[in-house]
Short mmCIF file of C-alpha atoms in Angstrom, two decimals:
data_model
loop_
_atom_site.label_atom_id
_atom_site.label_comp_id
_atom_site.label_asym_id
_atom_site.label_seq_id
_atom_site.Cartn_x
_atom_site.Cartn_y
_atom_site.Cartn_z
CA MET A 1 89.56 109.10 77.93
CA SER A 2 88.47 106.09 79.94
CA PHE A 3 85.44 105.89 82.16
CA LEU A 4 87.57 105.91 85.30
CA THR A 5 89.35 109.09 84.24
CA ARG A 6 86.06 110.88 83.49
CA VAL A 7 84.62 109.94 86.89
CA SER A 8 87.72 111.05 88.80
CA VAL A 9 87.79 114.36 86.93
CA SER A 10 84.11 115.02 87.65
CA LEU A 11 84.51 114.15 91.34
CA ARG A 12 87.26 116.68 91.98
CA PRO A 13 86.03 119.68 93.94
CA THR A 14 86.12 122.92 92.05
CA LEU A 15 87.67 126.06 93.44
CA SER A 16 84.33 127.89 93.62
CA SER A 17 82.73 125.17 95.72
CA GLN A 18 85.63 125.30 98.16
CA LEU A 19 85.42 129.07 98.62
CA ARG A 20 81.71 129.50 99.05
CA TYR A 21 81.82 128.44 102.69
CA TYR A 22 84.37 131.09 103.61
CA THR A 23 82.69 134.17 102.18
CA ALA A 24 81.10 135.31 105.45
CA ALA A 25 83.13 137.54 107.72
CA ALA A 26 84.61 135.80 110.73
CA GLY A 27 83.75 138.74 113.01
CA ALA A 28 80.37 139.86 114.23
CA GLU A 29 77.47 137.88 112.90
CA SER A 30 74.41 139.62 111.53
CA LEU A 31 71.07 139.23 113.25
CA LEU A 32 69.68 137.38 110.25
CA GLY A 33 72.59 134.94 110.27
CA ARG A 34 72.20 134.45 113.99
CA LEU A 35 68.49 133.65 113.57
CA LYS A 36 69.19 131.15 110.80
CA ASN A 37 71.90 129.44 112.85
CA ASP A 38 69.61 129.34 115.87
CA ARG A 39 66.89 127.79 113.71
CA LYS A 40 69.28 124.99 112.76
CA THR A 41 70.40 124.49 116.34
CA LEU A 42 66.83 124.44 117.67
CA MET A 43 65.84 121.91 115.01
CA ARG A 44 68.68 119.63 116.07
CA GLU A 45 67.83 120.03 119.75
CA LYS A 46 64.09 119.58 119.04
CA LYS A 47 63.08 122.64 121.08
CA GLN A 48 59.74 123.09 119.36
CA PRO A 49 58.33 126.21 121.11
CA ASP A 50 61.51 128.23 120.59
CA LEU A 51 61.86 126.89 117.05
CA ASN A 52 58.32 128.01 116.21
CA VAL A 53 59.09 131.54 117.38
CA VAL A 54 62.31 131.76 115.34
CA LYS A 55 60.65 130.30 112.25
CA GLY A 56 57.76 132.71 112.64
CA LEU A 57 60.14 135.65 112.92
CA LEU A 58 62.03 134.59 109.79
CA SER A 59 58.72 134.17 107.98
CA ASP A 60 57.57 137.63 109.08
CA PHE A 61 60.89 139.06 107.87
CA THR A 62 60.49 137.47 104.44
CA TYR A 63 56.92 138.74 104.20
CA TYR A 64 58.02 142.24 105.28
CA THR A 65 60.80 142.43 102.69
CA LYS A 66 58.30 141.62 99.94
CA SER A 67 55.63 144.04 101.19
CA ALA A 68 55.00 147.61 100.09
CA ASN A 69 56.21 148.91 103.48
CA PHE A 70 59.77 147.76 102.83
CA VAL A 71 62.13 150.53 101.74
CA GLU A 72 64.69 149.38 99.19
CA GLY A 73 68.27 149.89 100.29
CA THR A 74 67.74 149.29 104.00
CA SER A 75 69.96 146.68 105.55
CA ASP A 76 68.63 143.27 106.51
CA ASP A 77 69.41 143.90 110.18
CA THR A 78 67.43 147.15 110.19
CA ALA A 79 64.44 145.49 108.54
CA LEU A 80 64.72 142.50 110.86
CA MET A 81 64.86 144.78 113.90
CA THR A 82 61.62 146.43 112.73
CA VAL A 83 59.96 143.03 112.38
CA LEU A 84 61.32 141.94 115.76
CA GLN A 85 59.96 145.01 117.52
CA LYS A 86 56.54 144.51 115.92
CA ALA A 87 56.52 140.86 117.02
CA ILE A 88 57.43 141.86 120.58
CA LYS A 89 54.69 144.50 120.67
CA ARG A 90 52.19 141.94 119.33
CA ARG A 91 53.15 139.49 122.09
CA GLN A 92 52.87 142.17 124.78
CA ASP A 93 49.39 143.12 123.57
CA SER A 94 48.36 139.46 123.50
CA ILE A 95 49.59 138.92 127.04
CA ALA A 96 47.54 141.86 128.30
CA GLN A 97 44.42 140.64 126.47
CA TYR A 98 44.79 137.06 127.70
CA GLN A 99 45.25 138.22 131.28
CA THR A 100 42.16 140.43 131.17
CA GLY A 101 40.23 137.63 129.46
CA GLY A 102 41.07 135.12 132.18
CA ARG A 103 43.32 132.87 130.07
CA PRO A 104 46.53 132.55 132.13
CA GLU A 105 47.77 129.48 130.20
CA LEU A 106 47.77 131.40 126.91
CA ALA A 107 49.35 134.41 128.61
CA GLU A 108 52.10 132.15 129.92
CA GLN A 109 52.74 130.75 126.43
CA GLU A 110 52.98 134.27 124.99
CA THR A 111 55.34 135.23 127.82
CA THR A 112 57.75 132.41 126.94
CA GLU A 113 57.62 133.45 123.27
CA LEU A 114 58.29 137.05 124.31
CA GLN A 115 61.37 135.96 126.26
CA VAL A 116 62.72 134.14 123.19
CA LEU A 117 62.21 137.26 121.06
CA GLN A 118 63.85 139.54 123.61
CA ASN A 119 67.04 137.47 123.40
CA TYR A 120 67.57 138.96 119.94
CA LEU A 121 67.23 142.60 121.01
CA PRO A 122 70.35 144.65 121.68
CA GLU A 123 71.03 145.68 125.26
CA GLN A 124 68.32 148.02 126.51
CA MET A 125 68.96 151.34 128.25
CA SER A 126 67.84 151.40 131.87
CA ALA A 127 65.14 153.83 133.00
CA GLU A 128 67.77 155.80 134.95
CA ASP A 129 69.98 156.18 131.86
CA ILE A 130 66.99 157.30 129.80
CA GLU A 131 66.06 159.84 132.47
CA LYS A 132 69.62 161.25 132.56
CA GLU A 133 69.70 161.57 128.75
CA VAL A 134 66.25 163.22 128.68
CA LYS A 135 67.25 165.73 131.40
CA VAL A 136 70.30 166.75 129.36
CA LEU A 137 68.16 167.02 126.24
CA ILE A 138 65.54 169.15 128.00
CA GLU A 139 68.24 171.52 129.26
CA GLU A 140 69.79 171.81 125.77
CA LEU A 141 66.44 172.57 124.15
CA GLY A 142 65.16 174.78 126.95
CA ALA A 143 61.92 172.82 127.18
CA THR A 144 59.72 173.93 130.07
CA SER A 145 56.19 172.62 129.54
CA ALA A 146 54.33 169.63 128.15
CA ARG A 147 53.90 171.59 124.90
CA ASP A 148 57.62 171.10 124.23
CA MET A 149 57.32 167.32 124.38
CA GLY A 150 57.31 167.05 120.58
CA LYS A 151 60.60 168.95 120.35
CA VAL A 152 62.21 166.68 122.91
CA MET A 153 60.95 163.49 121.26
CA LYS A 154 62.10 164.71 117.84
CA ALA A 155 65.57 165.47 119.22
CA TRP A 156 65.87 162.00 120.81
CA LYS A 157 68.55 160.30 118.72
CA HIS A 158 68.84 156.87 120.33
CA ASP A 159 67.68 153.85 118.40
CA SER A 160 64.26 152.55 119.36
CA ALA A 161 65.80 149.09 119.71
CA THR A 162 67.94 150.22 122.65
CA ALA A 163 65.41 152.56 124.28
CA ASP A 164 61.70 151.91 123.96
CA ARG A 165 59.96 155.03 122.66
CA LYS A 166 57.05 154.55 125.06
CA VAL A 167 59.38 154.57 128.07
CA VAL A 168 61.14 157.66 126.71
CA SER A 169 57.78 159.35 126.17
CA ASP A 170 56.68 158.57 129.73
CA VAL A 171 59.93 159.96 131.15
CA VAL A 172 59.60 163.15 129.08
CA LYS A 173 56.00 163.59 130.27
CA LYS A 174 57.06 163.10 133.89
CA LEU A 175 59.92 165.59 133.65
CA LEU A 176 57.99 168.28 131.80
CA ASN A 177 54.94 168.25 134.07
#
């Protein structure tokens, strides 16, 4: 076998290298895949503030999956949604602290980071929709006083990503009082 034959044989693409790019489903993209693609796009576009938020979220996700709090068998999207909600709550707390501390420039920076993070949340239920659902739930359970709030909150079946638990809690308090 000549040198030229060996080189041409070694340069031919193998079947496995051709297929590895087509293993992902062509349909809906996972949240993790979307974040990774956005990271690449933001790097190319040199949008540093947004890139820092996405990189930080991916880093938090990696840290979370290796921590003791991570439950084996949960999907990546579920774990990433948990990390995303914690990051949003952290930003909201920071904004409130910066505003009370008289640091509007830092509050503004946290607000822009919060807006980037909220782009990755699923569509949120409106306050009116939450109130309608809670009224139906209260009627089903026969809740009459604030003591029944625990029953109502336990029976709430919507994902916390689509309806913030604090908003739901406030609506339940308002309707039961």
